Amino acid sequence: MSKRFSFDLYRLNIEDISDLFLSPTPKRIRGDEDLRTLFESACDPKHDQIQETRSAKFKWSIRSYFDLSEISDGRELLHFILARSVLEKDGVSVTDVGLTTSTSVSFPPLASTAVCLVDLSRHLIAIEHTGELSQTAWLDFLHSIIADTARSLEWWSTVALVAIPSHNNIVDLLLSFQRVTRMKVTLRIPNPELNRYTKLVYEDLRRSGIREFTQDMKSPDGLSRSEDSRPLASAVLAEQGYRKGEVTIEGVRNDTFEVAQSGEEAARGVVKGLRDFVRGISATTKSKEAKTAVAAIFAEIDRIHPQGPQ
């Protein structure tokens, strides 16, 4: 069994909910304390989600919340575990006289798990990449648990996870065109990590009270891609994970007109020799080894997704 701790990196986006009968002063998720409350409350079994397929029945849960901030050298880190329990499963059973198709029920049900580490200082979340859960609908059910928890807390907001692409994936895509005639992107502006490319755009939208902004920029002569341009700033924000959906870019590349979209595959981090330790970190939170492990995870997060020029 591999001892590497592998994780996929996502951005935490606060997504506000609108409704015709919305209160004039709705409760919204805004500060980091609200996020702490949200993830801790999500561990309540009442928020578990049931998934039924043609041959099995599963239960998705969040458990084992605790705060690792006191061993994180000034950086805030939260821990919880996403689990999928097998409640029922159809299959072939061996009997004394042959084989038979049956439904197996176990109690307590066996579960597949993934460690989730919330880098609250940067609003990033590292989700353990496991062979058992990577091909499932884990993200949909994680979103469902979080949304159900937010509703129970009477918040008109929830949290959406957006994949952080491989380094410079979106910016490199933009710059790979000889001439960009159209760029379409929806940005979310709750709490970005500002740098020299994004600060002016963010401040403009913040002053206007805009939290989600769809841009469809067009120019037959080509959009500007200079450091202070709106297209480049939007690409940087989208690459940081402050987006909804894919980024679409149209224009001339390799002397041919082309339409390209950004990928949704998350950047992958790997920390050697820490898988078993991270999975049992709740029992060793005060140890020197735990502090070393947390530092190694932060270093890997910063390596695969640097904050960029300030």
Rosetta silent file (secondary structure, phi, psi, omega in degrees, C-alpha in Angstrom):
SEQUENCE: MSKRFSFDLYRLNIEDISDLFLSPTPKRIRGDEDLRTLFESACDPKHDQIQETRSAKFKWSIRSYFDLSEISDGRELLHFILARSVLEKDGVSVTDVGLTTSTSVSFPPLASTAVCLVDLSRHLIAIEHTGELSQTAWLDFLHSIIADTARSLEWWSTVALVAIPSHNNIVDLLLSFQRVTRMKVTLRIPNPELNRYTKLVYEDLRRSGIREFTQDMKSPDGLSRSEDSRPLASAVLAEQGYRKGEVTIEGVRNDTFEVAQSGEEAARGVVKGLRDFVRGISATTKSKEAKTAVAAIFAEIDRIHPQGPQ
SCORE:     score description
SCORE:     0.000 S_00000001
   1 L     0.000  135.228  179.084    0.000    0.000    0.000 S_00000001
   2 L   -64.589  138.504  177.105    1.295    3.459   -0.885 S_00000001
   3 L   -99.233    4.173  178.634    2.353    5.560    2.069 S_00000001
   4 L   -77.334  140.392  172.477    2.092    8.808    0.123 S_00000001
   5 E   -95.250  107.174 -179.772   -0.608   11.265    1.101 S_00000001
   6 E  -103.088  139.601  179.884   -2.089   12.425   -2.219 S_00000001
   7 E  -144.521  153.871  173.191   -4.672   15.178   -2.388 S_00000001
   8 E  -104.585  142.750 -171.567   -6.612   17.259   -4.896 S_00000001
   9 E  -106.480  131.882 -178.266   -6.815   20.994   -4.261 S_00000001
  10 E  -131.087  154.537  174.382  -10.033   23.016   -4.347 S_00000001
  11 E   -94.537  137.726  173.063  -11.060   26.594   -3.629 S_00000001
  12 E   -86.107  115.776  175.750  -13.764   27.303   -1.044 S_00000001
  13 E  -111.983  130.801  174.824  -16.311   29.656   -2.614 S_00000001
  14 E   -84.406  122.716 -175.041  -19.167   31.138   -0.620 S_00000001
  15 E  -114.723  112.645 -179.853  -22.300   30.891   -2.751 S_00000001
  16 E   -78.797  148.203 -178.805  -25.263   33.054   -1.745 S_00000001
  17 L  -108.471  134.826  178.165  -28.808   31.801   -2.268 S_00000001
  18 L  -111.925  149.689 -179.429  -31.585   34.017   -3.619 S_00000001
  19 L  -156.455  148.654 -179.451  -35.313   33.506   -3.190 S_00000001
  20 L   -58.917  -33.591 -175.629  -38.488   35.449   -3.859 S_00000001
  21 L  -102.860   28.721 -178.300  -39.420   35.297   -0.156 S_00000001
  22 L   -65.435  138.515  176.039  -35.947   36.214    1.120 S_00000001
  23 L   -62.502  149.129  177.692  -35.786   38.102    4.398 S_00000001
  24 L   -62.160  -25.436  179.445  -34.692   41.763    4.105 S_00000001
  25 L  -128.690   69.817 -176.494  -31.734   40.900    6.376 S_00000001
  26 L   -69.791  148.310  173.286  -30.801   37.297    5.544 S_00000001
  27 L   -76.652  130.084 -179.298  -28.075   35.474    7.456 S_00000001
  28 L  -124.388  153.442  170.169  -25.096   34.853    5.210 S_00000001
  29 L   -78.190  122.852 -178.728  -21.850   32.950    5.544 S_00000001
  30 L  -132.462  -60.542 -174.418  -19.172   35.599    5.660 S_00000001
  31 L   -89.487  172.928  179.650  -16.323   35.198    8.153 S_00000001
  32 H   -65.656  -29.194  177.355  -14.003   32.324    8.957 S_00000001
  33 H   -64.697  -34.843  175.639  -15.884   31.664   12.194 S_00000001
  34 H   -63.632  -39.761  178.847  -18.978   30.908   10.118 S_00000001
  35 H   -65.992  -40.130  176.046  -16.958   28.387    8.098 S_00000001
  36 H   -58.909  -47.417  179.832  -15.730   26.740   11.292 S_00000001
  37 H   -60.938  -40.934 -178.299  -19.312   26.473   12.533 S_00000001
  38 H   -61.220  -51.074 -176.018  -20.454   25.091    9.179 S_00000001
  39 H   -70.286  -36.382  178.011  -17.915   22.251    8.995 S_00000001
  40 H   -67.135  -42.091 -179.982  -18.253   21.341   12.665 S_00000001
  41 H   -67.850  -27.591 -179.253  -22.060   21.257   12.426 S_00000001
  42 L   -64.988  -15.515  179.318  -21.855   19.106    9.280 S_00000001
  43 L   -75.757   -9.803  178.306  -20.618   16.233   11.468 S_00000001
  44 L   -66.479  129.893 -178.583  -24.120   15.833   12.919 S_00000001
  45 H   -57.464  -20.748 -179.302  -25.632   12.543   11.624 S_00000001
  46 H   -66.147  -15.535  179.485  -28.852   14.355   10.707 S_00000001
  47 H   -95.966    1.407  177.967  -27.004   15.815    7.697 S_00000001
  48 L   -59.233  147.036 -177.635  -25.949   12.419    6.307 S_00000001
  49 E  -117.715  136.866 -179.683  -27.005   11.854    2.694 S_00000001
  50 E   -98.380  135.859  175.562  -28.299    8.597    1.184 S_00000001
  51 E  -121.834  126.415  178.268  -27.281    7.452   -2.294 S_00000001
  52 E  -117.943  128.542  175.191  -29.118    4.614   -4.029 S_00000001
  53 L  -115.376 -177.134 -178.944  -27.861    2.933   -7.194 S_00000001
  54 L   -64.892  -27.134 -174.056  -29.170   -0.065   -9.120 S_00000001
  55 L  -125.640    4.050 -176.804  -27.097   -2.481   -7.059 S_00000001
  56 E  -157.492  163.408  175.983  -26.206   -0.711   -3.814 S_00000001
  57 E  -132.911  126.682 -175.599  -27.228    1.752   -1.145 S_00000001
  58 E  -121.844  160.511  172.206  -24.685    4.100    0.429 S_00000001
  59 E  -127.204  127.071  177.968  -24.604    6.717    3.169 S_00000001
  60 E  -100.850  135.616 -175.351  -22.354    9.776    2.881 S_00000001
  61 E  -143.883  156.185  167.511  -21.223   11.457    6.098 S_00000001
  62 E  -114.632  132.399 -178.962  -18.822   14.044    7.499 S_00000001
  63 E  -144.258  174.890  170.340  -17.147   13.178   10.786 S_00000001
  64 E    60.129   47.016  174.378  -14.036   13.819   12.913 S_00000001
  65 E   -76.105  133.150  165.484  -13.935   17.607   12.814 S_00000001
  66 E  -158.274  159.899 -173.748  -11.144   19.250   14.757 S_00000001
  67 E   -99.723  123.591  179.621   -9.042   22.407   14.564 S_00000001
  68 L  -102.556   13.070 -171.948   -5.292   22.048   13.932 S_00000001
  69 H   -62.285  -31.395 -175.957   -4.573   25.784   13.971 S_00000001
  70 H   -70.267  -13.898  176.767   -2.581   25.724   17.211 S_00000001
  71 H  -113.451   18.416 -173.611    0.117   23.570   15.576 S_00000001
  72 L  -107.365   14.363  175.743    0.073   25.379   12.229 S_00000001
  73 L    53.265   52.584  174.975    2.516   28.227   12.966 S_00000001
  74 L    85.893   -3.011  178.275    0.048   31.045   12.530 S_00000001
  75 L  -107.255  142.140 -174.877   -1.889   29.463    9.673 S_00000001
  76 L   -93.044  131.146 -177.342   -5.408   28.152   10.255 S_00000001
  77 E  -139.423  128.286  176.702   -6.147   24.510    9.436 S_00000001
  78 E  -112.727  152.293 -177.944   -9.327   22.469    9.948 S_00000001
  79 E  -128.607  135.814  165.489   -9.680   18.696    9.622 S_00000001
  80 E  -153.169  168.731 -177.645  -12.666   16.494    8.862 S_00000001
  81 E  -121.963  131.140  172.550  -13.299   13.161    7.169 S_00000001
  82 E   -94.994  129.114 -176.374  -15.714   12.426    4.325 S_00000001
  83 E  -130.604  142.870  172.907  -17.008    8.843    4.487 S_00000001
  84 E  -119.517  113.248 -179.263  -19.138    6.631    2.264 S_00000001
  85 E   -96.255  140.028  178.537  -20.687    3.682    4.106 S_00000001
  86 E   -90.667  105.811 -179.935  -22.034    0.632    2.258 S_00000001
  87 E   -81.926  -44.978  179.167  -25.524    0.008    3.677 S_00000001
  88 E  -143.678  148.924  177.659  -26.616   -2.606    1.127 S_00000001
  89 E  -151.992  128.557  176.804  -24.999   -4.249   -1.873 S_00000001
  90 E   -84.404  144.716  178.318  -26.276   -6.747   -4.408 S_00000001
  91 E  -177.853 -170.883 -178.952  -23.932   -9.455   -5.595 S_00000001
  92 E   -96.790  130.980  177.156  -23.153  -13.118   -5.921 S_00000001
  93 E  -115.128  147.548  177.915  -22.912  -15.265   -2.776 S_00000001
  94 E   -94.131  128.393  175.331  -21.466  -18.740   -2.431 S_00000001
  95 E  -117.166  177.034 -179.619  -23.699  -21.385   -0.802 S_00000001
  96 L   -65.106  -23.343 -175.968  -23.180  -25.091   -0.124 S_00000001
  97 L  -108.443    1.931  179.276  -25.018  -25.949   -3.326 S_00000001
  98 E   149.483 -142.880 -178.222  -23.653  -23.271   -5.650 S_00000001
  99 E  -117.092  148.324  177.916  -24.004  -19.546   -6.298 S_00000001
 100 E  -145.839  149.910  176.350  -26.923  -17.244   -5.681 S_00000001
 101 E   -88.562  129.681 -176.560  -27.667  -13.571   -6.171 S_00000001
 102 E  -147.842  171.639  175.304  -28.433  -11.807   -2.906 S_00000001
 103 E  -108.434  124.282 -178.950  -28.359   -8.474   -1.097 S_00000001
 104 E   -97.013  133.030  177.447  -25.704   -8.129    1.581 S_00000001
 105 E  -126.295  128.109  179.854  -26.346   -5.939    4.633 S_00000001
 106 L  -121.104  150.027  177.466  -23.649   -5.283    7.228 S_00000001
 107 L  -144.417  127.623   -9.397  -23.801   -3.591   10.628 S_00000001
 108 L   -67.254  150.170 -175.428  -22.023   -1.409   11.363 S_00000001
 109 L   -68.886  144.884  175.177  -21.500   -0.761    7.646 S_00000001
 110 L   -72.844  147.923 -174.868  -17.989   -0.654    6.240 S_00000001
 111 E  -132.047  146.551  168.226  -16.882    2.773    4.992 S_00000001
 112 E  -100.857  139.117 -172.377  -14.424    4.276    2.542 S_00000001
 113 E  -129.989  158.643  173.777  -12.947    7.561    3.763 S_00000001
 114 E  -140.515  128.178  177.042  -11.052   10.627    2.584 S_00000001
 115 E   -74.615  136.212  178.681   -9.268   13.106    4.829 S_00000001
 116 E  -121.964  124.918 -177.971  -10.213   16.750    4.149 S_00000001
 117 E  -119.088  116.907 -177.374   -7.902   19.579    5.295 S_00000001
 118 E   -96.117  111.660  174.219   -9.237   23.141    5.123 S_00000001
 119 E   -82.775   87.408 -171.068   -6.503   25.757    4.761 S_00000001
 120 L   -67.530  -26.460 -179.671   -8.672   28.486    6.222 S_00000001
 121 L   -66.172  -29.057 -179.183   -5.989   31.154    5.829 S_00000001
 122 L  -115.100    1.397 -177.323   -6.143   30.785    2.035 S_00000001
 123 L    55.600   46.413  174.959   -9.694   29.391    1.685 S_00000001
 124 E  -118.812  155.767  176.654   -8.361   26.215    0.076 S_00000001
 125 E  -136.963  127.329  178.039   -9.273   22.614    0.835 S_00000001
 126 E   -97.434  117.711 -178.874   -7.094   19.559    0.223 S_00000001
 127 E  -105.448  121.965 -179.374   -9.203   16.438   -0.386 S_00000001
 128 E   -56.399  132.708  177.463   -7.383   13.111   -0.075 S_00000001
 129 L   -92.344  113.490 -179.357   -7.253   11.302   -3.427 S_00000001
 130 L  -123.784  148.297  178.659   -8.185    7.671   -2.878 S_00000001
 131 L   -64.754  -28.715 -177.030   -8.843    4.878   -5.336 S_00000001
 132 L   -74.716  -32.442 -174.372  -12.064    3.943   -3.529 S_00000001
 133 L  -110.261  -16.530 -171.638  -13.738    7.367   -3.742 S_00000001
 134 L   -62.291  -28.545 -178.536  -12.083    9.172   -6.659 S_00000001
 135 L   -98.068   11.805  179.224  -14.467    7.652   -9.257 S_00000001
 136 L  -100.796  179.532  178.043  -17.618    8.261   -7.194 S_00000001
 137 L   -89.165   43.790 -173.898  -19.912   11.295   -6.928 S_00000001
 138 H   -59.954  -38.065 -177.272  -18.127   12.371   -3.733 S_00000001
 139 H   -67.632  -39.596  178.035  -18.137   16.085   -4.599 S_00000001
 140 H   -60.840  -42.777 -177.032  -21.904   16.149   -5.204 S_00000001
 141 H   -77.321  -30.559  172.272  -22.609   14.532   -1.854 S_00000001
 142 H   -62.762  -43.875  176.081  -20.103   16.710   -0.004 S_00000001
 143 H   -60.841  -39.870 -178.596  -21.922   19.730   -1.450 S_00000001
 144 H   -64.978  -42.013  179.123  -25.276   18.211   -0.394 S_00000001
 145 H   -63.832  -45.427 -179.085  -24.139   17.703    3.193 S_00000001
 146 H   -64.403  -42.916 -179.943  -22.768   21.238    3.418 S_00000001
 147 H   -64.394  -40.901  178.473  -25.903   22.779    1.862 S_00000001
 148 H   -63.541  -39.341  178.074  -28.162   20.827    4.228 S_00000001
 149 H   -64.827  -44.429  179.902  -26.076   21.997    7.181 S_00000001
 150 H   -60.795  -40.660  177.983  -26.235   25.624    6.063 S_00000001
 151 H   -63.170  -40.072 -179.224  -30.027   25.411    5.770 S_00000001
 152 H   -65.940  -26.523  177.584  -30.299   23.981    9.273 S_00000001
 153 L   -88.614    3.617  177.749  -28.282   26.958   10.543 S_00000001
 154 L    63.759   34.783  173.825  -30.724   29.260    8.697 S_00000001
 155 L   -94.795  140.525  174.351  -28.034   30.661    6.421 S_00000001
 156 L   -97.539   46.407  176.915  -28.893   31.866    2.930 S_00000001
 157 E  -151.361  160.661  170.120  -25.472   30.784    1.730 S_00000001
 158 E  -143.530 -174.883  179.904  -23.570   27.581    1.167 S_00000001
 159 E  -120.406  130.621  176.958  -20.026   26.604    0.191 S_00000001
 160 E  -114.853  135.553  177.237  -19.038   25.355   -3.267 S_00000001
 161 E   -95.409  129.607  178.997  -15.713   23.664   -4.008 S_00000001
 162 E  -122.288  130.890 -176.381  -14.047   24.625   -7.290 S_00000001
 163 E   -62.268  133.054  168.872  -11.012   22.751   -8.618 S_00000001
 164 L   -82.277  117.099 -177.837   -7.710   24.605   -8.596 S_00000001
 165 L   -72.548  166.180  174.722   -6.258   23.756  -12.030 S_00000001
 166 L   -53.888  150.413 -171.687   -2.652   22.803  -12.589 S_00000001
 167 L   -47.210  124.937  176.342   -0.338   25.813  -12.255 S_00000001
 168 L    63.253   23.188 -178.819   -1.087   28.522  -14.852 S_00000001
 169 H   -60.360  -49.095 -176.230   -3.545   26.291  -16.720 S_00000001
 170 H   -77.180  -42.879  178.785   -6.033   29.070  -17.493 S_00000001
 171 H   -63.330  -44.007  178.455   -3.498   31.887  -17.847 S_00000001
 172 H   -62.616  -36.925  177.132   -1.335   29.762  -20.140 S_00000001
 173 H   -61.692  -45.141  179.264   -4.418   28.909  -22.194 S_00000001
 174 H   -61.051  -45.395 -175.474   -5.193   32.612  -22.621 S_00000001
 175 H   -77.357  -12.427 -179.606   -1.614   33.470  -23.569 S_00000001
 176 L   -75.946  -12.860  179.981   -1.328   30.537  -25.981 S_00000001
 177 L   -84.854  141.888  172.218   -3.580   32.327  -28.490 S_00000001
 178 L   -68.877  -40.152  177.550   -2.124   34.639  -31.099 S_00000001
 179 E  -146.187  126.126  178.921   -5.289   36.738  -30.890 S_00000001
 180 E  -100.306  117.307 -178.727   -8.173   36.326  -28.423 S_00000001
 181 E   -97.806  -17.482  179.447  -11.488   37.516  -29.868 S_00000001
 182 E  -155.542  140.240  174.961  -13.746   36.338  -27.048 S_00000001
 183 E  -141.114  126.171 -179.138  -13.425   35.286  -23.416 S_00000001
 184 E  -123.975  128.073 -177.352  -16.348   34.198  -21.253 S_00000001
 185 E  -155.564  144.082  172.235  -16.061   33.562  -17.520 S_00000001
 186 E  -109.619  121.084 -178.067  -18.202   33.799  -14.397 S_00000001
 187 E  -104.472  146.054  171.045  -16.278   35.030  -11.360 S_00000001
 188 E  -112.735  135.905 -169.699  -17.156   34.753   -7.690 S_00000001
 189 L  -122.820   54.281 -179.410  -15.740   37.492   -5.496 S_00000001
 190 L   -84.845  -46.154 -171.390  -16.047   36.524   -1.796 S_00000001
 191 L  -158.250   62.242 -173.603  -12.480   36.423   -0.448 S_00000001
 192 L   -75.860  156.698  170.456   -9.772   36.341   -3.097 S_00000001
 193 L   -84.870  108.827 -171.500   -6.038   36.244   -2.541 S_00000001
 194 L   -81.487  143.201  169.188   -5.127   39.547   -4.117 S_00000001
 195 L  -141.041 -174.492 -172.222   -2.067   40.195   -6.219 S_00000001
 196 L   -65.364  -20.372  179.514   -1.025   42.880   -8.669 S_00000001
 197 L   -80.688  -32.130 -167.349   -3.104   41.318  -11.449 S_00000001
 198 L  -109.565  -12.962 -171.281   -6.395   41.031   -9.566 S_00000001
 199 H   -61.024  -45.900 -176.713   -6.531   43.822   -6.994 S_00000001
 200 H   -64.762  -41.981  178.580   -8.124   46.508   -9.205 S_00000001
 201 H   -63.234  -46.023 -178.966  -10.807   44.154  -10.541 S_00000001
 202 H   -60.655  -47.795 -177.608  -11.627   42.886   -7.066 S_00000001
 203 H   -62.570  -38.092  178.230  -11.858   46.348   -5.521 S_00000001
 204 H   -61.685  -46.249 -178.772  -14.119   47.554   -8.360 S_00000001
 205 H   -70.215  -37.813  179.623  -16.527   44.647   -7.890 S_00000001
 206 H   -63.490  -43.789  178.901  -16.433   44.883   -4.089 S_00000001
 207 H   -62.111  -30.138 -179.611  -17.324   48.588   -4.148 S_00000001
 208 L   -85.636   -1.918  179.825  -20.250   47.743   -6.416 S_00000001
 209 L    71.704   24.361 -177.420  -21.499   45.027   -4.057 S_00000001
 210 L   -92.728  130.183  179.209  -21.075   42.329   -6.737 S_00000001
 211 L  -115.232  -16.092  173.553  -20.445   38.771   -5.563 S_00000001
 212 E  -143.314  130.411 -167.909  -20.949   36.886   -8.848 S_00000001
 213 E  -141.167  117.571  177.259  -20.099   38.417  -12.191 S_00000001
 214 E   -96.975  124.350  179.803  -20.414   36.935  -15.704 S_00000001
 215 E  -113.863  130.994  174.678  -18.125   38.501  -18.288 S_00000001
 216 E  -126.739   88.159 -172.520  -18.458   37.935  -22.029 S_00000001
 217 E   -93.130  130.295 -176.727  -15.627   40.010  -23.499 S_00000001
 218 E  -135.710  144.004  171.274  -15.392   40.343  -27.302 S_00000001
 219 L  -163.955  119.471  178.712  -13.203   42.157  -29.792 S_00000001
 220 L   -64.383  -22.816 -179.955  -12.548   41.141  -33.421 S_00000001
 221 L   -86.315   -8.300  178.877   -9.201   42.963  -33.191 S_00000001
 222 L   107.447  130.855  177.411   -8.143   40.979  -30.144 S_00000001
 223 L   -75.417  146.586  176.111   -8.515   41.489  -26.386 S_00000001
 224 L   -69.226  142.425  175.847   -5.660   43.032  -24.484 S_00000001
 225 L  -126.491   27.955  177.003   -3.602   40.624  -22.378 S_00000001
 226 L   -70.951  166.185 -174.460   -1.324   43.139  -20.701 S_00000001
 227 L   -61.173  -29.164 -177.919   -0.652   42.872  -16.957 S_00000001
 228 L  -100.645   15.238 -176.555   -3.222   45.560  -16.102 S_00000001
 229 L   -87.927  155.413  177.958   -5.941   44.311  -18.474 S_00000001
 230 H   -64.810  -42.943  179.729   -9.353   42.951  -17.465 S_00000001
 231 H   -58.464  -44.310 -178.736   -8.949   39.677  -19.469 S_00000001
 232 H   -68.989  -41.266  178.302   -5.690   38.725  -17.719 S_00000001
 233 H   -61.419  -40.742  179.093   -6.983   39.723  -14.275 S_00000001
 234 H   -65.583  -39.232  178.543  -10.112   37.631  -14.860 S_00000001
 235 H   -64.259  -39.720  179.360   -8.003   34.661  -15.979 S_00000001
 236 H   -66.341  -44.322  177.403   -5.880   34.912  -12.827 S_00000001
 237 H   -61.045  -43.059  179.125   -8.968   35.067  -10.582 S_00000001
 238 H   -63.086  -40.040  179.999  -10.491   32.100  -12.409 S_00000001
 239 H   -67.203  -29.913  177.152   -7.265   30.146  -12.037 S_00000001
 240 L   -74.048   -5.415  178.157   -7.269   30.845   -8.307 S_00000001
 241 L    98.899    2.066  179.742  -10.629   29.063   -8.155 S_00000001
 242 L   -88.847   64.767 -176.269  -12.894   32.112   -7.859 S_00000001
 243 E  -147.269  166.686  173.906  -15.093   31.029  -10.741 S_00000001
 244 L  -126.041  118.374 -179.429  -18.262   29.168  -11.597 S_00000001
 245 L    78.518 -163.903 -175.887  -17.996   26.625  -14.381 S_00000001
 246 L   -89.888  163.557  173.328  -15.435   26.627  -17.159 S_00000001
 247 L  -101.618  128.876  179.622  -13.632   29.476  -18.880 S_00000001
 248 E  -108.788  129.528 -179.617  -14.248   29.720  -22.644 S_00000001
 249 E  -127.393  131.523  178.010  -11.680   31.371  -24.897 S_00000001
 250 E  -122.400  147.384  177.225  -12.065   31.956  -28.657 S_00000001
 251 E   160.092 -159.863 -176.990   -9.545   33.260  -31.133 S_00000001
 252 E  -103.241  123.368  176.401   -6.650   32.424  -33.398 S_00000001
 253 E  -137.861  131.170 -175.503   -4.117   29.831  -32.273 S_00000001
 254 L    54.939   39.777  176.670   -1.551   28.211  -34.576 S_00000001
 255 L    65.012   18.736 -179.625   -3.018   30.304  -37.405 S_00000001
 256 E  -132.970  139.868  175.690   -6.424   28.604  -36.990 S_00000001
 257 E   -68.036  135.548 -174.451   -9.625   29.831  -35.346 S_00000001
 258 E  -146.400  146.679  172.201  -10.258   27.789  -32.198 S_00000001
 259 E  -115.103  123.677 -177.045  -12.654   27.577  -29.258 S_00000001
 260 E  -128.642  149.474  176.294  -11.064   26.227  -26.067 S_00000001
 261 E  -125.466  146.230  177.672  -12.308   25.586  -22.543 S_00000001
 262 L   -69.538  149.884  177.281  -10.378   25.292  -19.328 S_00000001
 263 L   -79.909  160.821 -179.937  -10.233   21.866  -17.718 S_00000001
 264 L  -110.261   10.788  179.813  -11.895   21.030  -14.419 S_00000001
 265 L   -79.338  129.833 -175.396   -9.302   18.535  -13.173 S_00000001
 266 L   -76.047  149.233  173.918   -7.854   19.621   -9.824 S_00000001
 267 L   -64.536  142.617 -175.751   -4.148   20.083   -9.200 S_00000001
 268 E  -110.982  131.318  175.213   -2.689   17.110   -7.328 S_00000001
 269 E  -111.092  150.601 -179.877   -0.313   17.329   -4.379 S_00000001
 270 E  -137.853  128.192  174.166    1.760   14.490   -2.917 S_00000001
 271 E  -120.001  119.458 -173.831    3.525   14.338    0.436 S_00000001
 272 L   -72.023  140.788  170.037    5.717   11.272    0.859 S_00000001
 273 L    73.207   15.349 -173.107    5.439    8.978    3.854 S_00000001
 274 L  -118.494    0.275 -172.216    2.483   10.689    5.542 S_00000001
 275 H   -59.190  -54.980 -177.694   -0.644    8.819    4.471 S_00000001
 276 H   -64.578  -35.849 -179.411   -1.109    6.646    7.551 S_00000001
 277 H   -66.671  -45.078 -179.472    0.004    9.458    9.858 S_00000001
 278 H   -63.570  -38.585  179.389   -2.432   11.989    8.411 S_00000001
 279 H   -64.629  -24.414  179.361   -5.271    9.471    8.633 S_00000001
 280 L  -112.885   21.712 -172.203   -4.563    9.079   12.361 S_00000001
 281 H   -66.507  -22.714 -179.550   -3.587   12.632   13.118 S_00000001
 282 H   -61.486  -25.754 -179.321   -6.505   13.179   15.514 S_00000001
 283 H   -87.941   -7.033 -174.115   -4.746   10.961   18.049 S_00000001
 284 L  -132.351   29.193 -171.724   -1.419   12.808   17.762 S_00000001
 285 L   -64.470  -21.108 -178.052   -2.377   16.468   17.407 S_00000001
 286 L   -95.513   -1.924 -172.987    0.005   17.596   20.149 S_00000001
 287 L   -82.284  159.815  176.283    3.034   15.699   18.896 S_00000001
 288 H   -64.441  -36.157  179.922    6.115   17.078   17.162 S_00000001
 289 H   -63.549  -37.767  178.968    5.412   14.715   14.267 S_00000001
 290 H   -63.672  -41.774  179.066    1.942   16.220   13.774 S_00000001
 291 H   -64.261  -39.907  178.082    3.413   19.716   13.520 S_00000001
 292 H   -65.064  -40.484  179.918    5.972   18.493   10.982 S_00000001
 293 H   -64.750  -43.114  179.096    3.232   16.786    8.943 S_00000001
 294 H   -62.611  -42.424  178.920    1.089   19.936    8.889 S_00000001
 295 H   -62.051  -39.222  179.536    4.072   22.024    7.761 S_00000001
 296 H   -66.092  -38.064  178.717    4.777   19.539    4.949 S_00000001
 297 H   -67.180  -44.221  176.168    1.154   19.709    3.749 S_00000001
 298 H   -59.355  -42.542 -179.647    1.199   23.526    3.730 S_00000001
 299 H   -61.819  -39.065  179.723    4.463   23.483    1.789 S_00000001
 300 H   -71.263  -38.316  175.720    2.953   21.176   -0.835 S_00000001
 301 H   -59.676  -46.634 -178.475   -0.208   23.319   -1.119 S_00000001
 302 H   -68.791  -27.437  178.635    1.941   26.416   -1.656 S_00000001
 303 H   -70.985  -45.886 -176.249    4.112   24.573   -4.184 S_00000001
 304 H   -82.596  -17.212  177.068    1.259   23.459   -6.437 S_00000001
 305 L  -142.513   77.037  178.707   -0.696   26.712   -5.979 S_00000001
 306 L   -63.340  152.926  179.045    1.603   29.653   -5.164 S_00000001
 307 L   -70.847  -21.414  176.242   -0.034   32.871   -4.092 S_00000001
 308 L    87.404  175.679 -178.304    1.691   34.670   -6.949 S_00000001
 309 L   -65.011  134.847 -178.019    3.207   38.152   -7.172 S_00000001
 310 L   -90.659    0.000    0.000    1.750   40.595   -4.679 S_00000001
